[in-house]
Coordinates of C-alpha atoms in Angstrom, one line a residue:
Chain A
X1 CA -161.0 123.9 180.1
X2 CA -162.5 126.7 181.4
X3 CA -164.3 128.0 177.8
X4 CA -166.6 124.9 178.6
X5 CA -169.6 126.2 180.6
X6 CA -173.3 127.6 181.1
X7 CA -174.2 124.8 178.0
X8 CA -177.4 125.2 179.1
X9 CA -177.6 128.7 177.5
X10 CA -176.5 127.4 174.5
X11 CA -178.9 126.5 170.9
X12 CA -178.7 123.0 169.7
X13 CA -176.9 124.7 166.7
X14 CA -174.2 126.1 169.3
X15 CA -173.4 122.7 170.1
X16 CA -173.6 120.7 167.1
X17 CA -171.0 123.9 166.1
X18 CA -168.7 123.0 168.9
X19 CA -169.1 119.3 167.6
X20 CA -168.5 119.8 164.2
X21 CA -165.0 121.8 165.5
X22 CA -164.1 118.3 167.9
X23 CA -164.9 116.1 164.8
X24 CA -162.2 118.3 162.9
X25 CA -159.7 118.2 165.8
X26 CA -159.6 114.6 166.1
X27 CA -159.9 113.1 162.7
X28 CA -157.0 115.9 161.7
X29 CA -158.9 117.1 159.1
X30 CA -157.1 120.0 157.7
X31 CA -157.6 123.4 155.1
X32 CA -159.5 122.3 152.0
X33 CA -160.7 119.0 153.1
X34 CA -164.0 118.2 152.5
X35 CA -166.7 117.3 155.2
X36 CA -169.4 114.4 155.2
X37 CA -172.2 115.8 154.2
X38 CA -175.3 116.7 156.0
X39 CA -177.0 113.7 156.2
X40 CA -173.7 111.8 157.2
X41 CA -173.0 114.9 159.9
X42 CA -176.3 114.5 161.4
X43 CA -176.1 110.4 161.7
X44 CA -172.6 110.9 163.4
X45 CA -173.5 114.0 166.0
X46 CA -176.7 112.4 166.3
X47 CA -178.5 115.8 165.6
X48 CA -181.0 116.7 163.2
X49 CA -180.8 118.0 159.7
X50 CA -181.7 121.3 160.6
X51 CA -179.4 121.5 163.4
X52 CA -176.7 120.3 161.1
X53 CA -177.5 123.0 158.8
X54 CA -177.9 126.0 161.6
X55 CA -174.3 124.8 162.5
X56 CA -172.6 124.8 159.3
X57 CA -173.9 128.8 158.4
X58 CA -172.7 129.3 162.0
X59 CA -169.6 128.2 161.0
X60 CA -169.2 129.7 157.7
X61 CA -169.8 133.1 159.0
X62 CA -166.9 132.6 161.6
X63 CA -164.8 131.5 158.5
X64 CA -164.2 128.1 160.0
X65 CA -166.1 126.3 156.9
X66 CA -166.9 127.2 153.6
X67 CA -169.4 126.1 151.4
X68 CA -168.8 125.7 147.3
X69 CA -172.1 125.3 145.3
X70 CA -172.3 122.1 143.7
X71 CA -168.9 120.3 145.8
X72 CA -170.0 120.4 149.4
X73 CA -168.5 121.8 152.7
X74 CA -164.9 122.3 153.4
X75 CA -162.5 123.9 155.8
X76 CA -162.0 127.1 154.5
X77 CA -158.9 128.3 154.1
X78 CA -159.5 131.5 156.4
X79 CA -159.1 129.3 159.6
X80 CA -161.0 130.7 161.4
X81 CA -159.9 134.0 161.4
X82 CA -162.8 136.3 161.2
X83 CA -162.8 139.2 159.0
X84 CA -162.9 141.5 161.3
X85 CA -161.0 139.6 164.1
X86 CA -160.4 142.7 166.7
X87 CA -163.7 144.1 166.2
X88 CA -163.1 147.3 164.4
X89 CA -165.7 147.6 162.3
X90 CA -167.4 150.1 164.3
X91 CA -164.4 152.2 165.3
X92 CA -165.4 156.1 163.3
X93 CA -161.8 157.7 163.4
X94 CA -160.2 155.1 160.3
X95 CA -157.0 157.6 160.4
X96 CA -156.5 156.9 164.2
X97 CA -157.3 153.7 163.8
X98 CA -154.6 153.4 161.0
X99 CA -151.8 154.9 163.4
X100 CA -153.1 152.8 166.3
X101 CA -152.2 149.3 163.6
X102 CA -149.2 150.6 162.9
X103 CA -148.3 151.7 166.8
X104 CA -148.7 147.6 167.4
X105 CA -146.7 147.1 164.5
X106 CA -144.0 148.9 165.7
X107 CA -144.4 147.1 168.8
X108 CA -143.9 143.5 167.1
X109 CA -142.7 143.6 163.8
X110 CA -139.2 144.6 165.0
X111 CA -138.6 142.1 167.6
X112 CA -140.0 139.5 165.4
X113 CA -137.7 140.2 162.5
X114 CA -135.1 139.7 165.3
X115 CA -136.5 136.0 166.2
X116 CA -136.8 135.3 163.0
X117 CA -133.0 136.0 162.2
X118 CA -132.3 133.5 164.8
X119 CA -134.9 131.0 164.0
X120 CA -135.9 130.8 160.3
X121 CA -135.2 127.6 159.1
X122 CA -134.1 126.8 155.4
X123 CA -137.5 126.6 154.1
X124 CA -138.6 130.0 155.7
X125 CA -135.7 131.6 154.2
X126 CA -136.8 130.3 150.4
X127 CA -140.5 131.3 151.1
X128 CA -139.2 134.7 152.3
X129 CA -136.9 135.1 149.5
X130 CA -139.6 133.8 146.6
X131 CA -142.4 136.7 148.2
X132 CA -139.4 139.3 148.3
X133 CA -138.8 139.1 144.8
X134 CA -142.3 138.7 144.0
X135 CA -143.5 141.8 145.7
X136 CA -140.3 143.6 144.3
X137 CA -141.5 142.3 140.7
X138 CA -144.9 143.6 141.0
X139 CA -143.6 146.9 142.6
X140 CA -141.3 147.4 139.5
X141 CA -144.4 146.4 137.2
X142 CA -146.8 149.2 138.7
X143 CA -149.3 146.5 139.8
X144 CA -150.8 145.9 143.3
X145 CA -148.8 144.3 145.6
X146 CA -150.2 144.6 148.7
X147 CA -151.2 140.9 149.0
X148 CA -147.9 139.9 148.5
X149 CA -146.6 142.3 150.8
X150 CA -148.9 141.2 153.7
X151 CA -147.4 137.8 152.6
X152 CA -144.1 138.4 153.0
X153 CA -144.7 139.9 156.5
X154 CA -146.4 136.9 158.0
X155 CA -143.7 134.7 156.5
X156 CA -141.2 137.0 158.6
X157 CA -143.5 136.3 161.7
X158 CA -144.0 132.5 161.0
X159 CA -140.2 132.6 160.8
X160 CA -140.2 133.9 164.0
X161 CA -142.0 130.2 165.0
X162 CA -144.6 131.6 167.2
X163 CA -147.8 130.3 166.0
X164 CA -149.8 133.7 167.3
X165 CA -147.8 136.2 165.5
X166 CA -148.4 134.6 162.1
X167 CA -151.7 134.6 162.7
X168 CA -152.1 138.1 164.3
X169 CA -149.3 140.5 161.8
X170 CA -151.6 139.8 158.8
X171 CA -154.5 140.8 160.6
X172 CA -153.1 143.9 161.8
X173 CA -151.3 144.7 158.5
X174 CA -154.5 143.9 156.4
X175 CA -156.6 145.9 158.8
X176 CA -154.6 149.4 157.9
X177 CA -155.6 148.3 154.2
X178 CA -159.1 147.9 154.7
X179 CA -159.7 150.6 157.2
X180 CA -157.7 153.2 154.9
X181 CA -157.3 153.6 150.8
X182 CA -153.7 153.6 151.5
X183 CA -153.3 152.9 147.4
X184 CA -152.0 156.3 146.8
X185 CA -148.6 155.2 149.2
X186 CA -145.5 156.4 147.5
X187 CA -143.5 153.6 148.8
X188 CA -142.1 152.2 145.7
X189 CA -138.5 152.1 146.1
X190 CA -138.4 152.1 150.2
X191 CA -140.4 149.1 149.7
X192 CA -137.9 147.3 147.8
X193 CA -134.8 148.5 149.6
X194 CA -136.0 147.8 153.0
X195 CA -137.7 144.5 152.4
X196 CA -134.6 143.6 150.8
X197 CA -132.6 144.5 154.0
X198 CA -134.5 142.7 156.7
X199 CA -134.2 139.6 154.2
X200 CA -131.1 139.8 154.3
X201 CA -130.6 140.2 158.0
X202 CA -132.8 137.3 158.4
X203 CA -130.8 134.9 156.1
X204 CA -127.4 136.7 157.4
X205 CA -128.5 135.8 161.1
X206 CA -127.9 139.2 162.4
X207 CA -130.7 139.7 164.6
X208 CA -129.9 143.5 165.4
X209 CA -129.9 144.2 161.7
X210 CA -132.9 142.4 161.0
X211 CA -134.6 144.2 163.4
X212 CA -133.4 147.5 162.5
X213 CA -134.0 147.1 159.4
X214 CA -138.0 146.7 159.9
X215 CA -138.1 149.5 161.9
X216 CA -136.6 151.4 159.4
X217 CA -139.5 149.8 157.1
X218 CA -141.8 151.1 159.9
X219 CA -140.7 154.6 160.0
X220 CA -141.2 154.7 156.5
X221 CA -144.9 153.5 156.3
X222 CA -145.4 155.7 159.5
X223 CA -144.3 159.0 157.5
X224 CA -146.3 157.7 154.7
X225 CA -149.5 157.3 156.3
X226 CA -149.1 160.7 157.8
X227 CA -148.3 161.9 154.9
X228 CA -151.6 160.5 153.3
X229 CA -153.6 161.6 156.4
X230 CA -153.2 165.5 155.9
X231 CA -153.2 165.2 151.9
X232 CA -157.2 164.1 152.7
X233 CA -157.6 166.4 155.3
X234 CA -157.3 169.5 153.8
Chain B
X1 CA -162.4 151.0 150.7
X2 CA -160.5 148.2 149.7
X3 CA -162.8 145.8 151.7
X4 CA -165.7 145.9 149.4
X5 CA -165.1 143.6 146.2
X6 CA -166.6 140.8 144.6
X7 CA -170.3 141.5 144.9
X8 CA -171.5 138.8 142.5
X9 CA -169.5 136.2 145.3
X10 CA -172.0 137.6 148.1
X11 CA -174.8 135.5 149.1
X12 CA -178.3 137.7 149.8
X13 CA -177.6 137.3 153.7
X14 CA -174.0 138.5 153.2
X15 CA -174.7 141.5 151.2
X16 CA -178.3 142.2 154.2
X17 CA -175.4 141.5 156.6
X18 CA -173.5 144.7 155.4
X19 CA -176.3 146.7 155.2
X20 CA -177.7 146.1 158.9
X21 CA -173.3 146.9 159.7
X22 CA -174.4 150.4 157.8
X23 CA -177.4 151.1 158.9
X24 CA -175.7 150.8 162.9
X25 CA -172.5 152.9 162.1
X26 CA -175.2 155.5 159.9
X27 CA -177.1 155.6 162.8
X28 CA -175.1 155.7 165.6
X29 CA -176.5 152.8 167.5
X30 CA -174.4 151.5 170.3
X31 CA -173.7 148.5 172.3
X32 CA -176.9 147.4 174.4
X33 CA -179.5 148.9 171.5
X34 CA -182.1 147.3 170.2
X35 CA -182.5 146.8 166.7
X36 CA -185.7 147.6 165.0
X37 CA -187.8 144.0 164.2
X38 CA -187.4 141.9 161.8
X39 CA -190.2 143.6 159.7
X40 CA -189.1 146.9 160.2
X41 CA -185.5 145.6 158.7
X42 CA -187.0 143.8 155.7
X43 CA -188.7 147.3 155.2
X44 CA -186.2 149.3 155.6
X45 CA -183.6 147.2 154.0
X46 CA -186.1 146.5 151.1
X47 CA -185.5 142.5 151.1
X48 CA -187.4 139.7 152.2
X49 CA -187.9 138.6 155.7
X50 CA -185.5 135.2 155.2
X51 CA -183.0 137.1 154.1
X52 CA -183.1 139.1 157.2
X53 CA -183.4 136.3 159.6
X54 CA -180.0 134.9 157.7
X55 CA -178.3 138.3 158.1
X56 CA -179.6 138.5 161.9
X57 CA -177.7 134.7 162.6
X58 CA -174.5 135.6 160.8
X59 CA -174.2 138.6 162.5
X60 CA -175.4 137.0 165.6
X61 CA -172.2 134.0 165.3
X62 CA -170.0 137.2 164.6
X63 CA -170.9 138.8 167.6
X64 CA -171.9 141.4 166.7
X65 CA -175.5 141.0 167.6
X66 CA -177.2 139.3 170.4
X67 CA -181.1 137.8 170.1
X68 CA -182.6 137.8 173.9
X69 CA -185.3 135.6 173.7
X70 CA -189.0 137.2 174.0
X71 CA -186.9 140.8 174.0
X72 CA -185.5 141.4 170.5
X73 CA -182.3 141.9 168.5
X74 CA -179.6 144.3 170.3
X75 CA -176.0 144.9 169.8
X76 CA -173.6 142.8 171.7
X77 CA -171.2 143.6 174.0
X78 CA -168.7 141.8 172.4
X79 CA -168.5 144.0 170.1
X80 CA -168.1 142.1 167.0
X81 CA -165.0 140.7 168.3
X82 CA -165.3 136.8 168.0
X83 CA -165.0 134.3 170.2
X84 CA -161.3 133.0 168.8
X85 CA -160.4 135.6 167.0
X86 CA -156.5 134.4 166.7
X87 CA -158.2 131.3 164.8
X88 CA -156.2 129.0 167.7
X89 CA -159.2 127.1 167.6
X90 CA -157.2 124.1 165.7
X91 CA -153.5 124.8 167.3
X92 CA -152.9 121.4 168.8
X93 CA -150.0 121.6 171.4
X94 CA -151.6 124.5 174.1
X95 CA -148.6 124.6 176.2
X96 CA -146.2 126.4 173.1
X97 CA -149.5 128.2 172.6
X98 CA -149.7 129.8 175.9
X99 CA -146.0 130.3 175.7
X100 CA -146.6 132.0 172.0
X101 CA -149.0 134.1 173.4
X102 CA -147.4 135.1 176.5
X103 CA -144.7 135.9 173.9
X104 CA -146.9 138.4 172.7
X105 CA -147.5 140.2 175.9
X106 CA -144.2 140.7 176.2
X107 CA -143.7 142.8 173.0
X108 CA -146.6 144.8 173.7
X109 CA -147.7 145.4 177.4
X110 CA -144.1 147.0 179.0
X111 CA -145.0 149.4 176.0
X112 CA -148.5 150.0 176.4
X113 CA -147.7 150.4 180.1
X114 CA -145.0 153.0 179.1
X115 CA -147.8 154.6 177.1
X116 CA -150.3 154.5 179.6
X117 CA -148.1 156.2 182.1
X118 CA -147.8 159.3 179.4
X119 CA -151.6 159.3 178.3
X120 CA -154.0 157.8 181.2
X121 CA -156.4 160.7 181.9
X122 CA -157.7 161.1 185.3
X123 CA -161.0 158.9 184.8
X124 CA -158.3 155.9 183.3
X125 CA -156.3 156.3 186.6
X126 CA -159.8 155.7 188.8
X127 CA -161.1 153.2 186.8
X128 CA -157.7 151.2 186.9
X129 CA -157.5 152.1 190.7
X130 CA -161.0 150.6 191.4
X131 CA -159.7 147.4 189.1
X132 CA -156.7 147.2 190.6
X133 CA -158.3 147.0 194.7
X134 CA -160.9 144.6 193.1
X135 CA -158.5 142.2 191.9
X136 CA -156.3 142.3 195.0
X137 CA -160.0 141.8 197.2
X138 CA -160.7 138.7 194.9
X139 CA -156.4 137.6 195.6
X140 CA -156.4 137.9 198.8
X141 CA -160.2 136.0 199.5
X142 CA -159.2 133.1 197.3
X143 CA -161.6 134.0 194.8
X144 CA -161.0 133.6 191.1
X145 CA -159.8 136.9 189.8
X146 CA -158.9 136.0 186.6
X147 CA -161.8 138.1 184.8
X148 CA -161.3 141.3 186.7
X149 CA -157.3 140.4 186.0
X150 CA -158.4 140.8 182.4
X151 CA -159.9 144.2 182.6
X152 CA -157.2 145.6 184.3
X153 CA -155.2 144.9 182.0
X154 CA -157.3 145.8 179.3
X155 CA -157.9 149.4 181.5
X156 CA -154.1 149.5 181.2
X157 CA -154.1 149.3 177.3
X158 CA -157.2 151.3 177.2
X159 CA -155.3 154.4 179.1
X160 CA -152.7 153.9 176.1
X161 CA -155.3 155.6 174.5
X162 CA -155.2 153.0 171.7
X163 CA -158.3 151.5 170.6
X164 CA -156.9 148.5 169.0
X165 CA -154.4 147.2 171.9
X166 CA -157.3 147.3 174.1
X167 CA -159.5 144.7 172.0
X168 CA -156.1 143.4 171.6
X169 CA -154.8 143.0 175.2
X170 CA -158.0 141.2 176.4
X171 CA -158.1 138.8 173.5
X172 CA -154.3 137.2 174.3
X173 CA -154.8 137.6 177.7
X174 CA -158.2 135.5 178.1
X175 CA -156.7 133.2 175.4
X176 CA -154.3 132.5 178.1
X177 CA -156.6 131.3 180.1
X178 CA -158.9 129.2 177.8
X179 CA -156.2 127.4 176.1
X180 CA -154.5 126.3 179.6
X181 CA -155.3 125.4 182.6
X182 CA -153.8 128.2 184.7
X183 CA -155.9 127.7 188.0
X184 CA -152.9 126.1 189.8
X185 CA -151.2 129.4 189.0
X186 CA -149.6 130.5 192.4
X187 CA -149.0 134.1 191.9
X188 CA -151.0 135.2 194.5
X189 CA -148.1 137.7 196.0
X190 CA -146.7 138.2 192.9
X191 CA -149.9 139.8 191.7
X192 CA -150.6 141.6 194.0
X193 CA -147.2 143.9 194.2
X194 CA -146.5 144.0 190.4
X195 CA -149.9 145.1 189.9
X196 CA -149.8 147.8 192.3
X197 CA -146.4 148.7 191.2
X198 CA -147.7 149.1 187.5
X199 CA -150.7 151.4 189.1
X200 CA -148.2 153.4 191.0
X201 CA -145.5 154.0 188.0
X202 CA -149.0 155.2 186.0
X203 CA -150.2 157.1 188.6
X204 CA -146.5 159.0 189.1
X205 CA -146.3 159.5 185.2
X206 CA -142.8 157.5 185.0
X207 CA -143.4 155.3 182.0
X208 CA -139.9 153.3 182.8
X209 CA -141.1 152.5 186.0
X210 CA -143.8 151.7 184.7
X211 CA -142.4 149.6 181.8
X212 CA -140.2 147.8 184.2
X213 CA -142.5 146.7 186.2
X214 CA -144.8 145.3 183.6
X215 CA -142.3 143.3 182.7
X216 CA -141.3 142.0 185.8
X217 CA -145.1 140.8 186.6
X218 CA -144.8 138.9 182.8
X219 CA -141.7 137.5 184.0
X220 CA -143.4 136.0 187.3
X221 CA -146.3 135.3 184.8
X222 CA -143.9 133.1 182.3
X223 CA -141.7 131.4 185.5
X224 CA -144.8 130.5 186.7
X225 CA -146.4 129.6 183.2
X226 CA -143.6 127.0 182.6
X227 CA -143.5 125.8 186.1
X228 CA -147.3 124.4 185.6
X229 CA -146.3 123.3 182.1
X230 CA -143.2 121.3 183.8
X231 CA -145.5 119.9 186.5
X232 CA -148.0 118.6 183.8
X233 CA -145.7 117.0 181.6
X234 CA -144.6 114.5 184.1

C-alpha cells in the first residue's frame, strides 16, 4: 500500500494510532463497540501508557474514537469523518462557498437519484420512505428538519450502493448548513413535493424521473440560497 | 452559525481548539505561518499552558497545524483537510472502493472540465500547461507520476474556479491510489493524449471538447481499473 511510508518521521503516538486502527480492522470491531482499555491496549501493542493515551486523543480528534466519562473508549459513531472533512474551515466567502456545495450537488445528487431508482433494494425503499414522511411531519409541524433532511439524502445515495457517495452527500449537504444560517429557507412546501417525487421515482424504478426530480429539488434550493444571499447583502 | 452548539459538551482543549481556528481566520494567518509560542497562546487565549498543548495536538491530528521540531507551531499545508477524510479508513473490500470512487470522478470531472474550459484564467492555463509537460516528462522516463497526476487534476478543478471540487478532486483521486495498488496501471499512452487533449479543449475554450475528453481518459482509467482488479482476483 503505498500510504505506508517515511515511518521514521512518524511519533510513537502516530503509530500506536495506526495500530489501534489495524486492531479494529481485524477483530471487526464496529460503531459503538467498546475498546480494552488502556492498560489492556498498551499490553497488546506493546506500547506504553502514555503512548496509548497520545493515541487515543489522536484519534478522537479525527472522530475515529470517542471517549464517554465514566464507560471507557468506543468507536464513535462519526467514522471517521472529520468535521470539517474538505478543509473549509478557513475558506472567507461562506456565500461562494454555499453555491460551490450546491454546484457538486448538482453534479451528483441527480445521477445518484438515478442509480438509486435502479438499485435500492427493499430495505432502502422503507428507510427512504420512513425519513420522507418524517421530514414531511416536521416540515408541517414548523420544527427543524434539517437533520432529517440530510438523512433522507444520504439514504438516496446509500441506495445508490456506492459506499463514497453515502459518505461524501452528507458532508457536502451538512457543510452548506454550517457554513450558511440557511434557517430562514422558505422551502416548506417544495420540500415536501419534491422529496415526495424523487421517492417515488425511486420506488417506481424510473431512473429518468428520479433524477429529474432531484434536480428539480436542486433548482429550488439553488433559487433559495440566492434568494437568501442578496436579502443579507443589502 | 449552526456549527456552534453544545458548549457544556466541549472539553477545555476543544473549546482552546476553536479559539486558536479564530484567532488564524481573525488574523489572516496563512498556510506556512508560524504560530505565536505556546506562552504567547496561553496569554493571549487567557487559559493555561496544558490546555494549549491539548489544543496544539488536536489541531495538529486535524491537520490543520504542523509542530517542526526545534522550529515552532505553523500552519499546515494540508490545510485542515485530513488524512481520510471520506472516513474509508474501515471499508473492507478496496477493489468496489476504487470502483465507488472512480464512480465519483465520473459525475464530477467531465463537468468540472466543462467548467474549466469556461473559467480557467490565463495563470490556470500556465500552471496546468507546466503540470501537464511534467507529468508527460515523468510518463515517458518511467518515473512515478502519480503525484504530479494529482495536481493536475486538481489545477483542472481549481480553474473551475470552485474551491470545494479542488479539495475535492485531489482527495478521490489520491484515495485511488492508497486504497489500491494501481502501479501496474498501463496507461502510459493513454495518459499522455487524453491529458493533452483535456489541456487543449481548455486552452481552445470548448467545454464539450473538453468534457468529452475527460471522460474518455476516465474510461481508459476504469478499463484499466478493472483489468488490474481481474488480474488480482485470480
Amino acid at each position: 500500500m503505498s500510504n505506508v511510508q517515511n515511518d521514521s518521521s512518524k511519533s510513537l503516538g502516530e503509530i500506536a494510532s495506526e495500530k489501534i486502527i489495524k486492531l479494529i480492522i481485524d477483530n471487526d470491531w464496529n460503531v459503538g463497540d467498546k475498546l480494552p482499555n488502556e492498560y489492556e491496549l498498551a499490553e497488546q501493542l506493546n506500547v506504553g501508557r502514555s503512548t496509548i493515551r497520545e493515541a487515543i486523543k489522536s484519534l478522537t480528534s479525527r472522530n475515529i474514537l470517542e471517549i464517554r466519562r465514566g464507560a471507557g473508549t468506543f468507536i464513535s459513531q462519526k467514522c471517521g469523518i472529520s468535521d470539517d472533512p474538505l478543509g473549509l474551515t478557513f475558506v472567507k466567502d461562506k456565500y461562494k462557498l454555499a453555491l460551490d456545495l450546491l454546484e457538486i450537488r448538482f453534479m451528483i445528487e441527480p445521477q445518484i437519484a438515478s442509480i438509486a431508482a435502479l438499485k435500492a433494494t427493499k430495505e432502502d425503499i422503507d428507510h427512504m420512505t420512513t425519513l420522507c414522511n418524517e421530514v414531511e411531519e416536521l416540515i408541517l409541524k414548523n420544527e427543524p428538519h434539517m437533520d432529517k433532511d440530510i438523512e433522507f439524502h444520504r439514504a438516496i445515495a446509500s441506495s445508490s450502493q456506492n459506499i463514497v457517495t453515502t459518505n461524501l452527500v452528507p458532508i457536502i449537504n451538512s457543510s452548506i448548513a454550517i457554513f450558511m444560517d440557511i434557517t430562514n429557507m422558505q422551502l416548506r412546501q417544495e420540500t415536501i413535493d419534491t422529496h415526495r417525487e424523487i421517492l417515488n421515482a425511486i420506488i417506481d424504478r424510473d431512473a429518468n424521473a428520479a433524477h429529474d426530480a432531484m434536480l428539480l429539488h436542486l433548482v429550488h434550493n439553488r433559487r433559495n440560497i440566492k434568494q437568501v444571499i442578496r436579502d443579507n447583502k443589502i
